[in-house]
Coordinates of C-alpha atoms and ligand atoms in Angstrom, one line a residue:
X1 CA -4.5 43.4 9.0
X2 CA -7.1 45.1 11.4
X3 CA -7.9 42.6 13.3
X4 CA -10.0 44.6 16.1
X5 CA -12.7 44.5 13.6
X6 CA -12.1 41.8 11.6
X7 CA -12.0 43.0 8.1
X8 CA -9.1 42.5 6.2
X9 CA -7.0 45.0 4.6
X10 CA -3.6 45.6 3.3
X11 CA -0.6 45.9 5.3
X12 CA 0.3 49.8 5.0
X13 CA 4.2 48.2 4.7
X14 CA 5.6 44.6 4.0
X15 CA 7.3 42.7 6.7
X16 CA 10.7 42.1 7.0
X17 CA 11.6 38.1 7.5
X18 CA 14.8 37.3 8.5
X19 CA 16.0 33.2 7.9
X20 CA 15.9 30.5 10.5
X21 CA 18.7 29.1 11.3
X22 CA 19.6 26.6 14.5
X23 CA 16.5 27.7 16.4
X24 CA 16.3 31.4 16.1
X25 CA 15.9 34.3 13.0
X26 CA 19.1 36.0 11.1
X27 CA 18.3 39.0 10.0
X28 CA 18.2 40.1 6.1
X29 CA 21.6 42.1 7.1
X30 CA 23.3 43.0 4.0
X31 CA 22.0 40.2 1.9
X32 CA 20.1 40.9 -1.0
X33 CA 16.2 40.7 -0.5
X34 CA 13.1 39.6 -2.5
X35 CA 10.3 42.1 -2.4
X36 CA 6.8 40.3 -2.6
X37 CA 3.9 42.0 -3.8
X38 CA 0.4 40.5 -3.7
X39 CA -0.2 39.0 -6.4
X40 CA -4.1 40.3 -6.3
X41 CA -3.3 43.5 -5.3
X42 CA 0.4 44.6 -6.5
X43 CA 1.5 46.4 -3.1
X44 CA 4.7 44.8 -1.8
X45 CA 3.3 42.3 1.1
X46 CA 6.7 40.3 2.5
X47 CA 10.4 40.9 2.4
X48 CA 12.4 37.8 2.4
X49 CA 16.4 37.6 2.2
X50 CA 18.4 35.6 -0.7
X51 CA 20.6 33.6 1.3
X52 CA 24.0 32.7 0.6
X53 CA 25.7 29.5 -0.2
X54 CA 27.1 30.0 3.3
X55 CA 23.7 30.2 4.7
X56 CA 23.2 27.1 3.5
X57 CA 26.2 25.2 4.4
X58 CA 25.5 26.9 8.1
X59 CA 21.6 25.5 7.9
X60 CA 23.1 21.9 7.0
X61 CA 25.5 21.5 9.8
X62 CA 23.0 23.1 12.0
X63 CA 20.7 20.2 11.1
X64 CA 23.6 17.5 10.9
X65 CA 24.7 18.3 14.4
X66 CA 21.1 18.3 15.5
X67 CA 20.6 14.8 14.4
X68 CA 24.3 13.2 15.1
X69 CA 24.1 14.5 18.6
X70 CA 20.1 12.5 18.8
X71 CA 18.6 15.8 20.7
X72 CA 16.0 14.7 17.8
X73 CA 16.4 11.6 16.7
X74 CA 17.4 10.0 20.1
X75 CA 13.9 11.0 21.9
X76 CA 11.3 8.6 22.2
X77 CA 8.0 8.9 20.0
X78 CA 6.3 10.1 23.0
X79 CA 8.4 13.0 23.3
X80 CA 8.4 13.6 19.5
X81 CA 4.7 13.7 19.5
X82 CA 4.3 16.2 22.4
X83 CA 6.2 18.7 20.4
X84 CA 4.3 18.2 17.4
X85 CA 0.8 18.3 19.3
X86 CA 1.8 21.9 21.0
X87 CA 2.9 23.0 17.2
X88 CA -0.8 22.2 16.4
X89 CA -2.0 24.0 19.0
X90 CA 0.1 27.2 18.2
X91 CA -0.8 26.7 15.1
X92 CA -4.4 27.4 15.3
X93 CA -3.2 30.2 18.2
X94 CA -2.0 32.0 14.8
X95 CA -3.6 31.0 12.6
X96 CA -5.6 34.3 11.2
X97 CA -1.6 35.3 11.0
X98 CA -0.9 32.3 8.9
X99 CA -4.0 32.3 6.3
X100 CA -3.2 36.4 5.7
X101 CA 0.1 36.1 4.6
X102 CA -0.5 32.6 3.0
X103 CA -3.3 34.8 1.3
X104 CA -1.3 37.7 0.5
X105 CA 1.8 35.9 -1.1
X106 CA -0.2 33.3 -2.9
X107 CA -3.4 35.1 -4.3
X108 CA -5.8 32.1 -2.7
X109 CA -9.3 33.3 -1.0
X110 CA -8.9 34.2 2.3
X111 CA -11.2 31.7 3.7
X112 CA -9.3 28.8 1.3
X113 CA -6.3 29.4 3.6
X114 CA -8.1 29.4 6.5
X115 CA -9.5 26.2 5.9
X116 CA -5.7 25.3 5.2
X117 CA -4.4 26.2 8.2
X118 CA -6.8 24.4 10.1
X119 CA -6.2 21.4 7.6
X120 CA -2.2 21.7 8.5
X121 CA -3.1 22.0 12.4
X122 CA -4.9 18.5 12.2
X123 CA -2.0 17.2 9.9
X124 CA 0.3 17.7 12.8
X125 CA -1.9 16.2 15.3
X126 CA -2.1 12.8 13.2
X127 CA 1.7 12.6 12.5
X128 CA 2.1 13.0 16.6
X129 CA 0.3 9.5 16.5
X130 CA 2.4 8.3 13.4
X131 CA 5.6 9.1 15.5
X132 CA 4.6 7.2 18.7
X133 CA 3.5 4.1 16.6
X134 CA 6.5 4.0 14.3
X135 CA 7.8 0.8 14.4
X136 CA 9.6 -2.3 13.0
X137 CA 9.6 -6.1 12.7
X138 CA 10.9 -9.0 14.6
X139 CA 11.4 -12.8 13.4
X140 CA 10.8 -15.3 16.3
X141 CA 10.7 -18.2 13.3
X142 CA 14.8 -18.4 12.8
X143 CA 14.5 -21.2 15.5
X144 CA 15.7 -21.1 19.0
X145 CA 19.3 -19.7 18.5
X146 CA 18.5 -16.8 16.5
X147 CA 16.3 -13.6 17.0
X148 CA 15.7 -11.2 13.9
X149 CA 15.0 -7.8 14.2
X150 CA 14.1 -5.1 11.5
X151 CA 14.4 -1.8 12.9
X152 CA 13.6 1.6 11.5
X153 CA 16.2 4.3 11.9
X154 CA 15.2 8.3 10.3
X155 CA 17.6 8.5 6.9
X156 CA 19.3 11.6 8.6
X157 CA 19.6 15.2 7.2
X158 CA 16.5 16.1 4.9
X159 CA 16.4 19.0 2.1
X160 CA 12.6 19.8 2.1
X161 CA 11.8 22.2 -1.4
X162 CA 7.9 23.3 -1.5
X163 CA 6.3 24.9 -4.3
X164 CA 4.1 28.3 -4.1
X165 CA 0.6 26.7 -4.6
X166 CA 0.1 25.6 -1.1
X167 CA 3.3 27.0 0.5
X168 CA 1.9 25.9 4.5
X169 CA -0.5 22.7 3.5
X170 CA 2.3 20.9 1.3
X171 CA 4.9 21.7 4.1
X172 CA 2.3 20.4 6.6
X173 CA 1.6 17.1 4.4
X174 CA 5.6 16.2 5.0
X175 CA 7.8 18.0 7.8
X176 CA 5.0 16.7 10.9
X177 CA 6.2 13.3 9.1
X178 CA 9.8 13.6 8.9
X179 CA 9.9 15.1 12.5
X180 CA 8.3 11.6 13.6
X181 CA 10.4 9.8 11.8
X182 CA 13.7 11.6 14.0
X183 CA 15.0 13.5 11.1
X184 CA 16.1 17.1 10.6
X185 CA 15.2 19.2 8.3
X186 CA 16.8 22.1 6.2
X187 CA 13.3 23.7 3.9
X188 CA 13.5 26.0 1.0
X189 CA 10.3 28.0 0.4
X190 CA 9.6 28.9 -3.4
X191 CA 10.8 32.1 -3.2
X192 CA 8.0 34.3 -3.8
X193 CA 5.9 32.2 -0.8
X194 CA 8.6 31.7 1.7
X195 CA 6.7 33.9 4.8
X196 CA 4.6 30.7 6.2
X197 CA 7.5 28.3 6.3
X198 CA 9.0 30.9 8.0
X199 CA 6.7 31.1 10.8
X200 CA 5.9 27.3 11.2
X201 CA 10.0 27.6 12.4
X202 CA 9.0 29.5 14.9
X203 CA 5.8 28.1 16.1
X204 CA 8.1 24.6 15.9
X205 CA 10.7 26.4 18.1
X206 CA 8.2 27.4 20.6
X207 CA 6.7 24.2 20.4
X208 CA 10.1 22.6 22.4
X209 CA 11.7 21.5 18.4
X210 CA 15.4 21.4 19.8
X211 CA 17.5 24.2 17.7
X212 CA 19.0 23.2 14.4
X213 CA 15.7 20.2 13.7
X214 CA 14.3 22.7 11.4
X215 CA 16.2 25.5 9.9
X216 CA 14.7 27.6 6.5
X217 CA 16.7 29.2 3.5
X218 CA 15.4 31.5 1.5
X219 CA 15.6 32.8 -2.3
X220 CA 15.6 31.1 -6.0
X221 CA 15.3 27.1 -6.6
X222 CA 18.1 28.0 -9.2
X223 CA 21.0 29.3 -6.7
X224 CA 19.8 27.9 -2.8
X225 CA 17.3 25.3 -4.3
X226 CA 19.8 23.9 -6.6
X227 CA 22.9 23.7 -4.1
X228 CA 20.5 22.0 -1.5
X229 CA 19.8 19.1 -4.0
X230 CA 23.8 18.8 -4.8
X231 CA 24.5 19.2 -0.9
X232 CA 26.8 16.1 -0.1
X233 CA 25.8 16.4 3.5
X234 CA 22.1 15.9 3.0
X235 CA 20.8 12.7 2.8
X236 CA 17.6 12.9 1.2
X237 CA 15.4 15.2 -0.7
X238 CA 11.9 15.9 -0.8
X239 CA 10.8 18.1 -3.5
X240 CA 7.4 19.4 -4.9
X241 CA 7.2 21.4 -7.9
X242 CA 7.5 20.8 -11.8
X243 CA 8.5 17.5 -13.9
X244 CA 11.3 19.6 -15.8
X245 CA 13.5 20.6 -11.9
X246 CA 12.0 16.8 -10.9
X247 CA 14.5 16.0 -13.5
X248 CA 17.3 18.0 -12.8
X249 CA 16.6 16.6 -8.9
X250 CA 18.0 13.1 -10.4
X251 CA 20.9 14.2 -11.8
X252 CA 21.8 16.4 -8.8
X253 CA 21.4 13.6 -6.6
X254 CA 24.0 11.4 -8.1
X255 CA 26.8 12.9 -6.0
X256 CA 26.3 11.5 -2.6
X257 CA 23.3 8.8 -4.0
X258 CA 21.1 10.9 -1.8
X259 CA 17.4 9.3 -1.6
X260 CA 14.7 11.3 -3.3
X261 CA 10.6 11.6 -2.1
X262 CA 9.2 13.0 -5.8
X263 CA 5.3 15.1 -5.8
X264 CA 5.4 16.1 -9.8
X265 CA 2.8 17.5 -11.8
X266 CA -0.2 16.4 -13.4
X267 CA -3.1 16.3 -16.2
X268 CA -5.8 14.3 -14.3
X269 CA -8.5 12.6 -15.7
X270 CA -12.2 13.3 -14.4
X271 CA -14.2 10.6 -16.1
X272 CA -17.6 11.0 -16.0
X273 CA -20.4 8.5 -17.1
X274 CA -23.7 9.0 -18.4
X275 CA -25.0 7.3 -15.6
X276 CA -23.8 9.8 -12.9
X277 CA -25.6 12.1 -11.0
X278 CA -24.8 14.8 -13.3
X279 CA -25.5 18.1 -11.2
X280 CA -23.3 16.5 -8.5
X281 CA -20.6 15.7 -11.1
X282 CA -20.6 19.2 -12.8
X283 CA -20.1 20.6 -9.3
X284 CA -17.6 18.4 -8.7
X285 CA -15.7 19.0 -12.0
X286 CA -16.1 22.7 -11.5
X287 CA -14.7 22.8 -7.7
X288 CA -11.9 20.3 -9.3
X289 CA -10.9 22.7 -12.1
X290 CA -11.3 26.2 -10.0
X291 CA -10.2 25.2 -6.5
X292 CA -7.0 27.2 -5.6
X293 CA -7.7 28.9 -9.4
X294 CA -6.4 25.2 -11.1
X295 CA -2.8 25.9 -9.7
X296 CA -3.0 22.7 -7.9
X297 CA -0.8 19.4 -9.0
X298 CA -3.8 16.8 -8.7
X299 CA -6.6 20.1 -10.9
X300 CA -8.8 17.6 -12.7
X301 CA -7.7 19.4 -15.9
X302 CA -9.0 16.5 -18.6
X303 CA -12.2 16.2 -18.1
X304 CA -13.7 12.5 -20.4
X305 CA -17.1 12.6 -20.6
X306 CA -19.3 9.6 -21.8
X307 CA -20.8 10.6 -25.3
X308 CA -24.9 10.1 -25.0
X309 CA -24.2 13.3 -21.8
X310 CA -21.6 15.6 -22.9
X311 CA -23.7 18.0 -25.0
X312 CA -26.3 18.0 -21.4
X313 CA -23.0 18.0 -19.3
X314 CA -21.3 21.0 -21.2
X315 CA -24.2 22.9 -20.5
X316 CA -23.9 22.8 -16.9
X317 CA -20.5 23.2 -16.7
X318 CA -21.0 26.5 -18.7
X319 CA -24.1 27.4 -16.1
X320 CA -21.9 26.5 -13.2
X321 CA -18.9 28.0 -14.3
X322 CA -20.0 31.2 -15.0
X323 CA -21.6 31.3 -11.3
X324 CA -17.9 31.0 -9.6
X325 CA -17.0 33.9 -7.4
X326 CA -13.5 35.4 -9.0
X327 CA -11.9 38.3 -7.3
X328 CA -9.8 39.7 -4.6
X329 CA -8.9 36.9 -2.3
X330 CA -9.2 38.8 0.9
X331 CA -12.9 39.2 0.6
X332 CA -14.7 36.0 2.3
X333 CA -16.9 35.4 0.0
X334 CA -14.4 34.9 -2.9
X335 CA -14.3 31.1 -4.6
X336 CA -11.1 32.0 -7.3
X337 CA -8.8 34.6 -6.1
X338 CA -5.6 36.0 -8.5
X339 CA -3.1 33.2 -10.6
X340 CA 0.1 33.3 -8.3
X341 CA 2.8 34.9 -10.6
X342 CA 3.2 36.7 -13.5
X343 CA 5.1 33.2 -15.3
X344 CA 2.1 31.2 -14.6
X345 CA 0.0 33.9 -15.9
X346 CA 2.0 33.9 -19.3
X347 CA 1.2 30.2 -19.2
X348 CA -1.9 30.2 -18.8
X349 CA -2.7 32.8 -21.2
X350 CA -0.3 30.9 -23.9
X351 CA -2.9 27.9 -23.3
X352 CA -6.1 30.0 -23.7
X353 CA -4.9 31.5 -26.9
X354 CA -3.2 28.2 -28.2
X355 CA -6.5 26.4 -28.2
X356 CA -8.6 27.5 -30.4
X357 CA -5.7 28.0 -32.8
X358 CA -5.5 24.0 -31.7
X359 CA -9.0 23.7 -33.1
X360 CA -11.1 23.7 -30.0
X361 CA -14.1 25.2 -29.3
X362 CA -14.3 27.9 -26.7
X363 CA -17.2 27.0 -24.6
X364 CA -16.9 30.0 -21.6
X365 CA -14.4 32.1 -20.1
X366 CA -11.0 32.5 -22.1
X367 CA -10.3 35.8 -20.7
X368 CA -8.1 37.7 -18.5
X369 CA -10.7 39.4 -16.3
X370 CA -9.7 43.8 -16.1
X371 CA -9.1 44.5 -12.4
X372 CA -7.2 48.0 -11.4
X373 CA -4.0 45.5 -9.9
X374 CA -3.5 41.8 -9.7
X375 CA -3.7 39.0 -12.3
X376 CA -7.3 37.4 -13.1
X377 CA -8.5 34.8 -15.2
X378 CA -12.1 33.5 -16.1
X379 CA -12.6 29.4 -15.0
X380 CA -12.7 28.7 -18.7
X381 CA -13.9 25.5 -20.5
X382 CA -12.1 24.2 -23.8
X383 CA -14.8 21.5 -25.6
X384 CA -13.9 19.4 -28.3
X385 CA -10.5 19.0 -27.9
X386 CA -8.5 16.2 -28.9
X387 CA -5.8 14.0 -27.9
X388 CA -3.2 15.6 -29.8
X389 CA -4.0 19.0 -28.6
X390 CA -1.5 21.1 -26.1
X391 CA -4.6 21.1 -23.9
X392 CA -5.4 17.6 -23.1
X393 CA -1.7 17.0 -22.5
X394 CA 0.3 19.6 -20.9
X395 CA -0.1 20.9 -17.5
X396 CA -1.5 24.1 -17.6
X397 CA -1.9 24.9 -13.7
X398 CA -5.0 27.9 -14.4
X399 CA -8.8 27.6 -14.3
X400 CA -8.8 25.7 -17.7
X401 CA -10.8 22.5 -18.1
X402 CA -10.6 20.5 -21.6
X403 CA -13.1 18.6 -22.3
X404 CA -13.2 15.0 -24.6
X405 CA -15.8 12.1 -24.8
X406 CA -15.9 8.7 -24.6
X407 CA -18.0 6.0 -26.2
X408 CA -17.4 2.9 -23.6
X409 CA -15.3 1.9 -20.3
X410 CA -12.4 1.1 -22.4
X411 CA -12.0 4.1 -23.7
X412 CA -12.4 6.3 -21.3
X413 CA -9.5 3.8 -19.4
X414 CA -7.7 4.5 -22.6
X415 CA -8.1 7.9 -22.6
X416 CA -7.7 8.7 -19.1
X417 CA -4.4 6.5 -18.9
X418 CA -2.9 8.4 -22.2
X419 CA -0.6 10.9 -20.2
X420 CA 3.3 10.9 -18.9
X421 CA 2.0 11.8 -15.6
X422 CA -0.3 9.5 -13.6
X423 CA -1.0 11.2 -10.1
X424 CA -5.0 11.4 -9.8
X425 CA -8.2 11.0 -11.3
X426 CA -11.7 11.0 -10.5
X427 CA -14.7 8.9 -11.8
X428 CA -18.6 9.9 -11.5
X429 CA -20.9 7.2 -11.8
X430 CA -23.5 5.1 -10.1
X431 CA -22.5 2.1 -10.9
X432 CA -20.2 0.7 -8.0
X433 CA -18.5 -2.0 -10.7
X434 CA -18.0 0.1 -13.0
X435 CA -16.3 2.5 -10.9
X436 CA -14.6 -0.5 -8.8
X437 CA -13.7 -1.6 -12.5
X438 CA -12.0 2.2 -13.8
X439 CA -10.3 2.3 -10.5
X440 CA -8.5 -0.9 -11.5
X441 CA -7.0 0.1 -14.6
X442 CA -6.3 3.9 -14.4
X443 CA -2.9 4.4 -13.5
X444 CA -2.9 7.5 -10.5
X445 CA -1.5 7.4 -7.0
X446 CA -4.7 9.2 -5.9
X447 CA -7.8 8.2 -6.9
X448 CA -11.6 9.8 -6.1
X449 CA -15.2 8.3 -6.8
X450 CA -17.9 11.0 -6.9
X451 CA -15.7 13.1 -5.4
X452 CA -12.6 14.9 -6.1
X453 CA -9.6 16.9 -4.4
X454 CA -10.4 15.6 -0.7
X455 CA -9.1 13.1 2.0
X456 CA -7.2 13.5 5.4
X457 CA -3.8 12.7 6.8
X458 CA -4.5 9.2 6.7
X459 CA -4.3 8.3 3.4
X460 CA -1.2 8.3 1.4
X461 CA -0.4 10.8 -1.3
X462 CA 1.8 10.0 -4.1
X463 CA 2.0 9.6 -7.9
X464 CA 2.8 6.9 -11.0
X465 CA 4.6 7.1 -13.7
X466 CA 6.3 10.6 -14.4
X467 CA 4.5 12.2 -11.4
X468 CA 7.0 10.8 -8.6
X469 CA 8.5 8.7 -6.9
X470 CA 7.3 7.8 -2.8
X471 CA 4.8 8.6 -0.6
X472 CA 3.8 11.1 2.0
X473 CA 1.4 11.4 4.5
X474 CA -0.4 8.5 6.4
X475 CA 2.1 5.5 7.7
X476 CA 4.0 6.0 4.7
X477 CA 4.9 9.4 4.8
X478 CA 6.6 8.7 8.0
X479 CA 8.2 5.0 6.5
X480 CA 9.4 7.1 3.2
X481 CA 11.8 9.2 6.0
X482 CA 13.3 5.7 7.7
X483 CA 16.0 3.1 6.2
X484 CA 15.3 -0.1 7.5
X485 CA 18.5 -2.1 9.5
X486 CA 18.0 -6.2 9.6
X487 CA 19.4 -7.3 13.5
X488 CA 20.2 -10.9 13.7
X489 CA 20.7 -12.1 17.4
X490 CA 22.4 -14.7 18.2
X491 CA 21.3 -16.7 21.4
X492 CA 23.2 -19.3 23.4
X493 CA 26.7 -21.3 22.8
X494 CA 28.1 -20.3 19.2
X495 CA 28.9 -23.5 17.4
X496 CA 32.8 -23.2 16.4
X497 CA 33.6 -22.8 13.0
X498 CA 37.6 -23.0 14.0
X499 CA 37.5 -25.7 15.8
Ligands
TXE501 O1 8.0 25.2 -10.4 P1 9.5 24.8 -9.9 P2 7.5 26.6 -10.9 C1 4.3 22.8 -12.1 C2 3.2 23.6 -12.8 C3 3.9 25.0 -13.0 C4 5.3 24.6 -13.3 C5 6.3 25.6 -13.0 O2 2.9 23.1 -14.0 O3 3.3 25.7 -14.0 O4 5.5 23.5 -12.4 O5 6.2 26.2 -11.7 C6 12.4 25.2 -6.6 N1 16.9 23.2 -7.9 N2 4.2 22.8 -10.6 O6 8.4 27.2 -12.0 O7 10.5 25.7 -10.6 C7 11.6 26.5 -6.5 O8 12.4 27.5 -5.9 C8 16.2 23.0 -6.8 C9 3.6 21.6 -10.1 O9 7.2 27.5 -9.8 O10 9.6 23.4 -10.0 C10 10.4 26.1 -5.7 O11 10.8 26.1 -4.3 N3 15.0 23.6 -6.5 C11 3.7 21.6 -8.6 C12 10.2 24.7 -6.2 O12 11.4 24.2 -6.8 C13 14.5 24.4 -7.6 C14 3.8 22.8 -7.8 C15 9.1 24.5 -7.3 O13 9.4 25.3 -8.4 C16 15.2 24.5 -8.8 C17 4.4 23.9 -8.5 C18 16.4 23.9 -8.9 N4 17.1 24.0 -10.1 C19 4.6 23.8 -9.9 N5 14.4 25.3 -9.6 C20 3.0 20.5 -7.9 N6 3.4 19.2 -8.0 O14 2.1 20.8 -7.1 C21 13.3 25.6 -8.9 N7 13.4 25.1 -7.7

């Protein structure tokens, strides 16, 4: 990175990241190590250690003592809040460090994870508020010989496992959150974007995080990820990724009945009706489908449209699509940068040569796009596909968009709500009844009118049916960390019951 002149360029070696472990780095030693190469570029970027089942044990007793001996959990909301203001701060001290290696390990435009870091920061600075006005409940109505309380108390040690397609924002939407809430916290990285969870340790140390409230290991969900979910010693999970590990999460979690916060996948629904502004809806659809190249879990992938449009509509989509900016993700100007790994790749590809074998009409893209390194594909639109069709069901997580229609309100309800997963959809119309009335019945924890893929801290984010289980972010995402404890006082003379 030359930052003296502001232009981007490739680090001449990768970096060497240690773990973090009870406040301070352990070096790679003689552990094995993952070697990262950009995935836009193919020159090794990052150099992260696989750590060892005794890593792990050391990062979960680091965090247990942490929160028995309340150096965390036994400060005040106040004091919680300061340290998660300053992490802000440092945050945006660092953040052109931050966005290039989020950049370089995850293939996203360079001015994407900018806009992510900055995003995080501001995450932070609302959970600082959430963990001062954390609270419970009291009952003055038990009459005059009884006070009821309802306090919140953080659920204890929490195993954090983040996926690869927003490695810092996810772990910003959730660890500000269970900090407030006075838990600890042991995070796994995906493995081939572990270099940003790395660094928010140390930004959170030198923010005044006590040693041992957040500690990272590092290597493959299969070994570390996999022991951290049967981990008796860890109260609660919070994992981000795919249905099929979502899965495995449930049956891991049996062993100590450990509590589990669920963000799954997704095929979401953008409904649009005839009535819609229509340019604003293709660009909507477009950003929707392309942002972060479709590897996002709330991509509006299945897009309905209402039947008197979707001949006019396809034809923007095709104008607009073929106007994205795809390339290398280090130049600013870039809208799409590379597909993250070589697996999702595969997947994608499998999709773009699965549908027209399905039956579905190619309208643009399709292709892989020829670069000298990296992995490249076209923001590609599948029309007349059906319900049947591996494209209007599965998860594909790349720059494909398949496109159905609908004749009426009922349908496209019908339509939208005909998926396993149920974590967002979006609806473009005019008509505020009509879109108060969609809203109603379409089953998504997340749900956008003329708009899509936006929203702040605030809000919760969550999904329904076979897209998860709890919340995060907002007063929730701190709640989701807490068990609650029922107080009953009892005032004055007790009334014998041996008399
Ligand atoms: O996910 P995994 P993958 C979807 C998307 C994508 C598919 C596969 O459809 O194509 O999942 O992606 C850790 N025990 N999403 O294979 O494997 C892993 O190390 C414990 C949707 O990358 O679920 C990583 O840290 N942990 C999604 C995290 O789980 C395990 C985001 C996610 O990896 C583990 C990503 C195990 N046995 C993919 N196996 C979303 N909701 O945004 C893996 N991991």
């Amino acid at each position: 990175m030359n930052q003296a002149s502001n232009i981007l360029t490739l680090p001449t070696e990768p970096r060497d990241f240690g773990f973090y472990l009870d406040g301070g780095w352990i070096a790679s030693g003689d552990r094995e190590v993952f070697e990262r190469a950009s995935p836009a570029h193919g020159v090794p970027v990052t150099r992260i250690p696989k750590c060892t089942g005794d890593d792990l044990n050391a990062a979960v007793s680091s965090a247990r003592a942490a929160f028995e001996d309340r150096r965390w959990s036994g400060l005040s909301g106040a004091e919680r809040a300061a340290v998660l203001l300053r992490a802000a701060a440092l945050i945006r001290e660092r953040s052109e460090e931050i966005a290039y290696y989020e950049t370089l390990e995850n293939g996203k435009p360079i001015s994407q994870s900018r806009g992510e870091v900055e995003g995080a920061a501001s995450i932070y600075e609302y959970a600082a508020g959430a963990a001062r006005s954390l609270h419970g409940d009291t009952f003055n109505n038990l009459g005059d010989k009884m006070l009821g309380l309802v306090t919140r108390e953080p659920i204890g040690v929490v195993g954090l496992i983040t996926p690869w397609n927003f490695p810092f924002f996810i772990l910003a939407e959730r660890v500000p959150f269970i900090l407030a809430s006075g838990c600890t916290i042991v995070a796994k990285p995906s493995e081939v974007t572990s270099a940003t969870t790395l660094l928010m340790a140390e930004i959170l140390t030198d923010a005044g995080l006590p040693a041992g409230a957040f500690n990272v290991v590092t290597g493959s969900g299969s070994e570390i990820g996999q022991a951290l979910i049967e981990h008796n010693d860890v109260d609660m999970v919070s994992f981000t990724g795919s249905t099929a590990v979502g899965r495995r999460l449930l049956q891991a979690a049996t062993g100590n009945f450990k509590r589990l916060g669920l963000e799954l996948g997704g095929k979401n629904p953008q409904i649009v009706f005839a009535d819609a502004n229509l340019e604003d809806a293709a660009d909507g659809v477009v950003f929707g489908i392309c942002f972060n190249a479709g590897q996002c879990c709330v991509s509006g992938s299945r897009l309905l449209v209402e039947r008197s449009v979707a001949a006019e509509f396809e034809a923007l989509l095709v104008k607009k699509l073929s106007q994205v900016r795809t390339g290398d993700p280090l130049d600013p100007q870039t809208q799409v940068g590379a597909i993250t790994t070589p697996a999702q790749a595969k997947t994608i590809l499998r999709h773009l040569r699965g549908g027209p074998e399905e039956g579905a009409r190619l309208a643009c893209g399709g292709s892989v796009i020829e670069t000298d390194a990296g992995q490249f594909i076209e923001p590609t639109l599948f029309s007349d596909v059906t319900p049947e069709m591996a494209l209007a069901s599965e998860e594909i997580f790349g720059p494909v968009l398949s496109m159905q229609s609908f004749g009426s309100v009922g349908e496209a309800v019908e339509m939208a709500n005909d998926t396993e997963y149920g974590l967002a959809a979006s609806i473009w119309t005019k008509d505020l009844d009509k879109a108060v009335a969609t809203m109603r019945q379409v089953q998504a924890g997340r749900v956008w009118v003329n708009t899509t893929i936006t929203g702040g801290p605030e809000m919760p984010i969550g999904g329904f049916k076979q897209s998860g289980w709890g919340r995060e972010t907002g007063a929730y995402g701190v709640e989701e960390y807490t068990q609650v404890k029922s107080v009953h006082i009892e005032l004055g003379e007790r009334v014998h019951w041996v008399s």
